[in-house]
PDB file of C-alpha atoms and ligand atoms in Angstrom:
ATOM      1  CA  UNK A 222     -58.598  66.154  -2.766  1.00  0.00           C
ATOM      2  CA  UNK A 223     -57.765  63.996  -5.682  1.00  0.00           C
ATOM      3  CA  UNK A 224     -55.758  60.863  -5.159  1.00  0.00           C
ATOM      4  CA  UNK A 225     -54.266  58.773  -7.885  1.00  0.00           C
ATOM      5  CA  UNK A 226     -52.497  55.378  -8.136  1.00  0.00           C
ATOM      6  CA  UNK A 227     -49.089  56.267  -9.447  1.00  0.00           C
ATOM      7  CA  UNK A 228     -48.585  52.668 -10.630  1.00  0.00           C
ATOM      8  CA  UNK A 229     -51.253  53.126 -13.286  1.00  0.00           C
ATOM      9  CA  UNK A 230     -49.065  55.551 -15.259  1.00  0.00           C
ATOM     10  CA  UNK A 231     -46.001  53.376 -14.893  1.00  0.00           C
ATOM     11  CA  UNK A 232     -47.766  50.179 -15.950  1.00  0.00           C
ATOM     12  CA  UNK A 233     -49.631  51.774 -18.895  1.00  0.00           C
ATOM     13  CA  UNK A 234     -46.319  53.056 -20.230  1.00  0.00           C
ATOM     14  CA  UNK A 235     -44.569  49.736 -19.726  1.00  0.00           C
ATOM     15  CA  UNK A 236     -47.432  47.731 -21.410  1.00  0.00           C
ATOM     16  CA  UNK A 237     -47.600  50.064 -24.406  1.00  0.00           C
ATOM     17  CA  UNK A 238     -43.838  49.963 -24.898  1.00  0.00           C
ATOM     18  CA  UNK A 239     -43.864  46.170 -24.752  1.00  0.00           C
ATOM     19  CA  UNK A 240     -46.812  45.851 -27.149  1.00  0.00           C
ATOM     20  CA  UNK A 241     -45.115  48.177 -29.665  1.00  0.00           C
ATOM     21  CA  UNK A 242     -41.876  46.250 -29.402  1.00  0.00           C
ATOM     22  CA  UNK A 243     -43.421  42.755 -29.679  1.00  0.00           C
ATOM     23  CA  UNK A 244     -45.643  43.927 -32.561  1.00  0.00           C
ATOM     24  CA  UNK A 245     -42.563  45.086 -34.417  1.00  0.00           C
ATOM     25  CA  UNK A 246     -41.045  41.620 -34.065  1.00  0.00           C
ATOM     26  CA  UNK A 247     -44.095  39.965 -35.632  1.00  0.00           C
ATOM     27  CA  UNK A 248     -44.243  37.103 -33.097  1.00  0.00           C
ATOM     28  CA  UNK A 249     -46.832  34.361 -33.763  1.00  0.00           C
ATOM     29  CA  UNK A 250     -48.480  34.391 -30.327  1.00  0.00           C
ATOM     30  CA  UNK A 251     -49.542  38.026 -30.440  1.00  0.00           C
ATOM     31  CA  UNK A 252     -53.113  37.795 -31.730  1.00  0.00           C
ATOM     32  CA  UNK A 253     -54.152  41.436 -31.223  1.00  0.00           C
ATOM     33  CA  UNK A 254     -52.836  44.662 -29.904  1.00  0.00           C
ATOM     34  CA  UNK A 255     -56.014  46.744 -29.794  1.00  0.00           C
ATOM     35  CA  UNK A 256     -56.805  49.181 -26.950  1.00  0.00           C
ATOM     36  CA  UNK A 257     -59.002  46.624 -25.134  1.00  0.00           C
ATOM     37  CA  UNK A 258     -56.271  43.983 -25.174  1.00  0.00           C
ATOM     38  CA  UNK A 259     -53.763  46.532 -23.907  1.00  0.00           C
ATOM     39  CA  UNK A 260     -56.114  47.616 -21.122  1.00  0.00           C
ATOM     40  CA  UNK A 261     -56.696  44.032 -20.075  1.00  0.00           C
ATOM     41  CA  UNK A 262     -52.943  43.576 -19.861  1.00  0.00           C
ATOM     42  CA  UNK A 263     -52.638  46.771 -17.801  1.00  0.00           C
ATOM     43  CA  UNK A 264     -55.296  45.397 -15.384  1.00  0.00           C
ATOM     44  CA  UNK A 265     -53.534  42.052 -15.229  1.00  0.00           C
ATOM     45  CA  UNK A 266     -50.318  43.815 -14.024  1.00  0.00           C
ATOM     46  CA  UNK A 267     -52.087  46.271 -11.650  1.00  0.00           C
ATOM     47  CA  UNK A 268     -53.885  43.416  -9.958  1.00  0.00           C
ATOM     48  CA  UNK A 269     -50.469  42.061  -8.987  1.00  0.00           C
ATOM     49  CA  UNK A 270     -48.543  45.192  -7.986  1.00  0.00           C
ATOM     50  CA  UNK A 271     -49.470  47.063  -4.783  1.00  0.00           C
ATOM     51  CA  UNK A 272     -50.934  50.448  -5.517  1.00  0.00           C
ATOM     52  CA  UNK A 273     -48.973  53.585  -4.665  1.00  0.00           C
ATOM     53  CA  UNK A 274     -51.434  56.374  -3.919  1.00  0.00           C
ATOM     54  CA  UNK A 275     -50.372  59.965  -4.243  1.00  0.00           C
ATOM     55  CA  UNK A 276     -52.172  63.322  -4.266  1.00  0.00           C
ATOM     56  CA  UNK A 277     -52.560  64.239  -7.918  1.00  0.00           C
ATOM     57  CA  UNK A 278     -49.955  66.607  -9.245  1.00  0.00           C
ATOM     58  CA  UNK A 279     -47.158  65.896  -6.821  1.00  0.00           C
ATOM     59  CA  UNK A 280     -46.539  62.203  -7.498  1.00  0.00           C
ATOM     60  CA  UNK A 281     -43.496  61.458  -9.519  1.00  0.00           C
ATOM     61  CA  UNK A 282     -40.747  63.559  -7.960  1.00  0.00           C
ATOM     62  CA  UNK A 283     -41.508  62.337  -4.448  1.00  0.00           C
ATOM     63  CA  UNK A 284     -41.459  58.711  -5.570  1.00  0.00           C
ATOM     64  CA  UNK A 285     -38.691  58.808  -8.107  1.00  0.00           C
ATOM     65  CA  UNK A 286     -36.447  56.495  -6.107  1.00  0.00           C
ATOM     66  CA  UNK A 287     -39.108  53.809  -5.646  1.00  0.00           C
ATOM     67  CA  UNK A 288     -40.126  53.997  -9.323  1.00  0.00           C
ATOM     68  CA  UNK A 289     -36.557  53.729 -10.510  1.00  0.00           C
ATOM     69  CA  UNK A 290     -36.028  50.513  -8.577  1.00  0.00           C
ATOM     70  CA  UNK A 291     -34.570  47.885 -10.859  1.00  0.00           C
ATOM     71  CA  UNK A 292     -36.541  45.161  -9.118  1.00  0.00           C
ATOM     72  CA  UNK A 293     -39.837  46.967  -9.657  1.00  0.00           C
ATOM     73  CA  UNK A 294     -39.076  47.561 -13.317  1.00  0.00           C
ATOM     74  CA  UNK A 295     -38.078  43.925 -13.803  1.00  0.00           C
ATOM     75  CA  UNK A 296     -41.266  42.682 -12.124  1.00  0.00           C
ATOM     76  CA  UNK A 297     -43.455  45.026 -14.150  1.00  0.00           C
ATOM     77  CA  UNK A 298     -41.828  43.902 -17.401  1.00  0.00           C
ATOM     78  CA  UNK A 299     -42.151  40.228 -16.655  1.00  0.00           C
ATOM     79  CA  UNK A 300     -45.761  40.583 -15.423  1.00  0.00           C
ATOM     80  CA  UNK A 301     -46.578  42.664 -18.578  1.00  0.00           C
ATOM     81  CA  UNK A 302     -45.250  39.901 -20.850  1.00  0.00           C
ATOM     82  CA  UNK A 303     -47.164  37.259 -18.872  1.00  0.00           C
ATOM     83  CA  UNK A 304     -50.313  39.385 -19.102  1.00  0.00           C
ATOM     84  CA  UNK A 305     -49.893  39.892 -22.898  1.00  0.00           C
ATOM     85  CA  UNK A 306     -49.560  36.174 -23.422  1.00  0.00           C
ATOM     86  CA  UNK A 307     -52.637  35.456 -21.262  1.00  0.00           C
ATOM     87  CA  UNK A 308     -54.740  38.086 -23.028  1.00  0.00           C
ATOM     88  CA  UNK A 309     -53.527  36.981 -26.469  1.00  0.00           C
ATOM     89  CA  UNK A 310     -54.313  33.330 -25.836  1.00  0.00           C
ATOM     90  CA  UNK A 311     -57.880  34.058 -24.808  1.00  0.00           C
ATOM     91  CA  UNK A 312     -60.178  33.381 -27.736  1.00  0.00           C
ATOM     92  CA  UNK A 313     -62.066  36.473 -28.802  1.00  0.00           C
ATOM     93  CA  UNK A 314     -64.484  35.587 -31.632  1.00  0.00           C
ATOM     94  CA  UNK A 315     -65.131  39.190 -32.670  1.00  0.00           C
ATOM     95  CA  UNK A 316     -61.505  39.883 -33.587  1.00  0.00           C
ATOM     96  CA  UNK A 317     -61.665  38.956 -37.204  1.00  0.00           C
ATOM     97  CA  UNK A 318     -64.536  41.349 -37.855  1.00  0.00           C
ATOM     98  CA  UNK A 319     -63.270  44.407 -36.064  1.00  0.00           C
ATOM     99  CA  UNK A 320     -60.031  44.455 -34.230  1.00  0.00           C
ATOM    100  CA  UNK A 321     -60.869  47.734 -32.533  1.00  0.00           C
ATOM    101  CA  UNK A 322     -63.797  46.122 -30.772  1.00  0.00           C
ATOM    102  CA  UNK A 323     -62.715  42.831 -29.379  1.00  0.00           C
ATOM    103  CA  UNK A 324     -64.456  42.990 -26.014  1.00  0.00           C
ATOM    104  CA  UNK A 325     -66.167  39.820 -24.991  1.00  0.00           C
ATOM    105  CA  UNK A 326     -69.913  40.392 -25.196  1.00  0.00           C
ATOM    106  CA  UNK A 327     -71.968  39.944 -22.080  1.00  0.00           C
ATOM    107  CA  UNK A 328     -74.948  37.674 -22.192  1.00  0.00           C
ATOM    108  CA  UNK A 329     -77.133  39.872 -19.979  1.00  0.00           C
ATOM    109  CA  UNK A 330     -76.243  37.788 -16.917  1.00  0.00           C
ATOM    110  CA  UNK A 331     -75.125  40.949 -15.145  1.00  0.00           C
ATOM    111  CA  UNK A 332     -78.729  41.848 -14.226  1.00  0.00           C
ATOM    112  CA  UNK A 333     -79.419  38.598 -12.360  1.00  0.00           C
ATOM    113  CA  UNK A 334     -79.238  38.321  -8.517  1.00  0.00           C
ATOM    114  CA  UNK A 335     -75.843  37.252  -7.301  1.00  0.00           C
ATOM    115  CA  UNK A 336     -73.541  36.751  -4.351  1.00  0.00           C
ATOM    116  CA  UNK A 337     -70.780  39.248  -4.989  1.00  0.00           C
ATOM    117  CA  UNK A 338     -67.415  38.820  -3.309  1.00  0.00           C
ATOM    118  CA  UNK A 339     -65.057  41.301  -1.780  1.00  0.00           C
ATOM    119  CA  UNK A 340     -61.594  41.405  -3.303  1.00  0.00           C
ATOM    120  CA  UNK A 341     -59.429  39.498  -0.820  1.00  0.00           C
ATOM    121  CA  UNK A 342     -56.021  40.849  -0.062  1.00  0.00           C
ATOM    122  CA  UNK A 343     -53.327  39.933   2.394  1.00  0.00           C
ATOM    123  CA  UNK A 344     -49.653  39.347   2.981  1.00  0.00           C
ATOM    124  CA  UNK A 345     -47.472  36.292   3.507  1.00  0.00           C
ATOM    125  CA  UNK A 346     -44.722  36.586   6.083  1.00  0.00           C
ATOM    126  CA  UNK A 347     -41.819  34.432   7.158  1.00  0.00           C
ATOM    127  CA  UNK A 348     -42.475  33.134  10.697  1.00  0.00           C
ATOM    128  CA  UNK A 349     -38.922  33.615  11.900  1.00  0.00           C
ATOM    129  CA  UNK A 350     -38.092  37.063  10.563  1.00  0.00           C
ATOM    130  CA  UNK A 351     -41.597  38.517   9.914  1.00  0.00           C
ATOM    131  CA  UNK A 352     -40.255  39.700   6.532  1.00  0.00           C
ATOM    132  CA  UNK A 353     -42.550  39.351   3.510  1.00  0.00           C
ATOM    133  CA  UNK A 354     -42.116  36.082   1.561  1.00  0.00           C
ATOM    134  CA  UNK A 355     -41.159  37.097  -1.978  1.00  0.00           C
ATOM    135  CA  UNK A 356     -41.729  33.822  -3.789  1.00  0.00           C
ATOM    136  CA  UNK A 357     -44.685  31.549  -3.222  1.00  0.00           C
ATOM    137  CA  UNK A 358     -47.674  30.007  -4.900  1.00  0.00           C
ATOM    138  CA  UNK A 359     -50.984  30.910  -3.287  1.00  0.00           C
ATOM    139  CA  UNK A 360     -54.135  29.002  -4.106  1.00  0.00           C
ATOM    140  CA  UNK A 361     -57.640  30.074  -3.118  1.00  0.00           C
ATOM    141  CA  UNK A 362     -60.353  27.414  -2.781  1.00  0.00           C
ATOM    142  CA  UNK A 363     -64.044  27.755  -2.214  1.00  0.00           C
ATOM    143  CA  UNK A 364     -65.692  24.713  -0.609  1.00  0.00           C
ATOM    144  CA  UNK A 365     -62.581  22.720  -1.369  1.00  0.00           C
ATOM    145  CA  UNK A 366     -62.491  23.575  -5.072  1.00  0.00           C
ATOM    146  CA  UNK A 367     -60.337  26.058  -6.973  1.00  0.00           C
ATOM    147  CA  UNK A 368     -62.119  29.405  -6.808  1.00  0.00           C
ATOM    148  CA  UNK A 369     -62.966  30.853 -10.217  1.00  0.00           C
ATOM    149  CA  UNK A 370     -61.745  34.452 -10.723  1.00  0.00           C
ATOM    150  CA  UNK A 371     -63.900  37.285 -12.065  1.00  0.00           C
ATOM    151  CA  UNK A 372     -61.924  37.494 -15.305  1.00  0.00           C
ATOM    152  CA  UNK A 373     -58.613  36.501 -16.889  1.00  0.00           C
ATOM    153  CA  UNK A 374     -56.788  39.516 -15.479  1.00  0.00           C
ATOM    154  CA  UNK A 375     -56.907  37.847 -12.083  1.00  0.00           C
ATOM    155  CA  UNK A 376     -55.207  34.520 -11.500  1.00  0.00           C
ATOM    156  CA  UNK A 377     -55.590  31.595  -9.178  1.00  0.00           C
ATOM    157  CA  UNK A 378     -53.134  30.224  -8.130  1.00  0.00           C
ATOM    158  CA  UNK A 379     -51.386  33.482  -7.611  1.00  0.00           C
ATOM    159  CA  UNK A 380     -47.585  33.701  -7.710  1.00  0.00           C
ATOM    160  CA  UNK A 381     -45.852  36.288  -5.592  1.00  0.00           C
ATOM    161  CA  UNK A 382     -43.054  38.400  -7.202  1.00  0.00           C
ATOM    162  CA  UNK A 383     -40.298  40.195  -5.279  1.00  0.00           C
ATOM    163  CA  UNK A 384     -41.499  43.815  -5.606  1.00  0.00           C
ATOM    164  CA  UNK A 385     -45.023  43.038  -4.297  1.00  0.00           C
ATOM    165  CA  UNK A 386     -43.581  42.354  -0.838  1.00  0.00           C
ATOM    166  CA  UNK A 387     -45.631  39.322   0.022  1.00  0.00           C
ATOM    167  CA  UNK A 388     -48.918  40.925  -1.012  1.00  0.00           C
ATOM    168  CA  UNK A 389     -51.502  38.845  -2.912  1.00  0.00           C
ATOM    169  CA  UNK A 390     -55.051  39.541  -3.998  1.00  0.00           C
ATOM    170  CA  UNK A 391     -58.002  37.632  -5.415  1.00  0.00           C
ATOM    171  CA  UNK A 392     -61.362  38.627  -6.841  1.00  0.00           C
ATOM    172  CA  UNK A 393     -63.740  35.678  -6.931  1.00  0.00           C
ATOM    173  CA  UNK A 394     -66.381  35.441  -9.640  1.00  0.00           C
ATOM    174  CA  UNK A 395     -69.921  36.147  -8.475  1.00  0.00           C
ATOM    175  CA  UNK A 396     -72.180  33.157  -7.782  1.00  0.00           C
ATOM    176  CA  UNK A 397     -75.822  33.232  -8.941  1.00  0.00           C
ATOM    177  CA  UNK A 398     -78.504  33.663  -6.307  1.00  0.00           C
ATOM    178  CA  UNK A 399     -82.236  33.050  -6.463  1.00  0.00           C
ATOM    179  CA  UNK A 400     -83.087  36.541  -5.276  1.00  0.00           C
ATOM    180  CA  UNK A 401     -81.488  39.575  -3.709  1.00  0.00           C
ATOM    181  CA  UNK A 402     -81.220  39.725   0.075  1.00  0.00           C
ATOM    182  CA  UNK A 403     -80.456  35.998   0.444  1.00  0.00           C
ATOM    183  CA  UNK A 404     -77.794  35.276   3.095  1.00  0.00           C
ATOM    184  CA  UNK A 405     -75.185  32.560   2.647  1.00  0.00           C
ATOM    185  CA  UNK A 406     -71.881  31.535   4.117  1.00  0.00           C
ATOM    186  CA  UNK A 407     -68.940  30.591   1.872  1.00  0.00           C
ATOM    187  CA  UNK A 408     -65.983  28.525   3.113  1.00  0.00           C
ATOM    188  CA  UNK A 409     -62.655  29.589   1.741  1.00  0.00           C
ATOM    189  CA  UNK A 410     -59.159  28.228   2.169  1.00  0.00           C
ATOM    190  CA  UNK A 411     -55.804  29.740   1.180  1.00  0.00           C
ATOM    191  CA  UNK A 412     -52.985  27.261   0.490  1.00  0.00           C
ATOM    192  CA  UNK A 413     -49.483  28.539   0.451  1.00  0.00           C
ATOM    193  CA  UNK A 414     -46.576  26.619  -1.144  1.00  0.00           C
ATOM    194  CA  UNK A 415     -43.102  28.127  -0.950  1.00  0.00           C
ATOM    195  CA  UNK A 416     -39.761  26.444  -1.493  1.00  0.00           C
ATOM    196  CA  UNK A 417     -38.091  25.502   1.779  1.00  0.00           C
ATOM    197  CA  UNK A 418     -41.236  26.186   3.834  1.00  0.00           C
ATOM    198  CA  UNK A 419     -43.825  23.799   5.245  1.00  0.00           C
ATOM    199  CA  UNK A 420     -47.085  23.915   3.313  1.00  0.00           C
ATOM    200  CA  UNK A 421     -49.662  25.989   5.096  1.00  0.00           C
ATOM    201  CA  UNK A 422     -53.470  26.247   4.827  1.00  0.00           C
ATOM    202  CA  UNK A 423     -55.674  28.966   6.274  1.00  0.00           C
ATOM    203  CA  UNK A 424     -59.439  28.638   6.445  1.00  0.00           C
ATOM    204  CA  UNK A 425     -62.018  31.421   6.711  1.00  0.00           C
ATOM    205  CA  UNK A 426     -65.749  31.842   6.285  1.00  0.00           C
ATOM    206  CA  UNK A 427     -67.401  34.810   4.616  1.00  0.00           C
ATOM    207  CA  UNK A 428     -71.058  35.702   5.047  1.00  0.00           C
ATOM    208  CA  UNK A 429     -72.525  37.354   1.940  1.00  0.00           C
ATOM    209  CA  UNK A 430     -75.882  38.941   1.314  1.00  0.00           C
ATOM    210  CA  UNK A 431     -76.921  38.534  -2.304  1.00  0.00           C
ATOM    211  CA  UNK A 432     -77.528  41.681  -4.379  1.00  0.00           C
ATOM    212  CA  UNK A 433     -79.818  42.310  -7.340  1.00  0.00           C
ATOM    213  CA  UNK A 434     -77.034  42.282  -9.898  1.00  0.00           C
ATOM    214  CA  UNK A 435     -73.470  41.152 -10.553  1.00  0.00           C
ATOM    215  CA  UNK A 436     -70.943  43.643  -9.400  1.00  0.00           C
ATOM    216  CA  UNK A 437     -68.545  44.053 -12.283  1.00  0.00           C
ATOM    217  CA  UNK A 438     -66.541  47.155 -11.495  1.00  0.00           C
ATOM    218  CA  UNK A 439     -63.723  47.147  -8.951  1.00  0.00           C
ATOM    219  CA  UNK A 440     -64.583  49.069  -5.815  1.00  0.00           C
ATOM    220  CA  UNK A 441     -61.617  49.669  -3.510  1.00  0.00           C
ATOM    221  CA  UNK A 442     -63.922  50.051  -0.493  1.00  0.00           C
ATOM    222  CA  UNK A 443     -65.215  46.501  -1.052  1.00  0.00           C
ATOM    223  CA  UNK A 444     -62.029  44.765   0.058  1.00  0.00           C
ATOM    224  CA  UNK A 445     -61.528  42.129   2.701  1.00  0.00           C
ATOM    225  CA  UNK A 446     -58.154  42.241   4.349  1.00  0.00           C
ATOM    226  CA  UNK A 447     -57.105  38.716   5.327  1.00  0.00           C
ATOM    227  CA  UNK A 448     -55.045  38.446   8.511  1.00  0.00           C
ATOM    228  CA  UNK A 449     -51.235  38.117   7.924  1.00  0.00           C
ATOM    229  CA  UNK A 450     -50.398  34.596   6.920  1.00  0.00           C
ATOM    230  CA  UNK A 451     -47.247  33.338   8.490  1.00  0.00           C
ATOM    231  CA  UNK A 452     -45.270  30.363   7.127  1.00  0.00           C
ATOM    232  CA  UNK A 453     -42.321  28.522   8.654  1.00  0.00           C
ATOM    233  CA  UNK A 454     -39.156  27.027   7.263  1.00  0.00           C
ATOM    234  CA  UNK A 455     -39.021  23.219   7.222  1.00  0.00           C
TER     235      UNK A 455
HETATM  236 ZN1  LIG B 971     -57.791  43.041 -29.051  1.00  0.00          ZN
END
């Protein structure tokens, strides 16, 4: 069986359309529109939209109603624009030499032992109705400090948008370890700020065993589902 995230097709199409349009307008902030920049923008959006898995080949017709939702389209467009701006404002020194190859070069750090984190995902609910909260700022801290994300396609703080139905996710950057097989505990906190609600903080501890190298590809089985976070109106 072959499953596929339907949102990939939708987002790739939206991002390409937007790049082509903005490029045609010659705006100053667009520094590059190569394949890598476009893919980074696609990741930026997909990291913020819940996946919609379907069995390959019979996706679109069964989900036509969901995909045609005006709210979903509006959220994808605004996230795509936000992603383009983020990607464009990141300095990429190799651009001037070869625009087709603007990937940031790795310094070989990938092969060093590291504590690799799960992607954290969860949902924020209203305590009175148990409906998802559609607008909130969510901040992830590690040992009291803002947690650094694995790359610029993830953001912290994270802002919920209506079509994501209260779902947020984070992927924390790996932390160097002395050797593989080292065990350590990391203290995380999630702070939620939403208009009209009392501020809420949730603490959790994650034990991690270090591995021999930095994990740099997304593995959907390596996800930690955080318990539902409930916030209350003031
Ligand atoms: Zn580029």
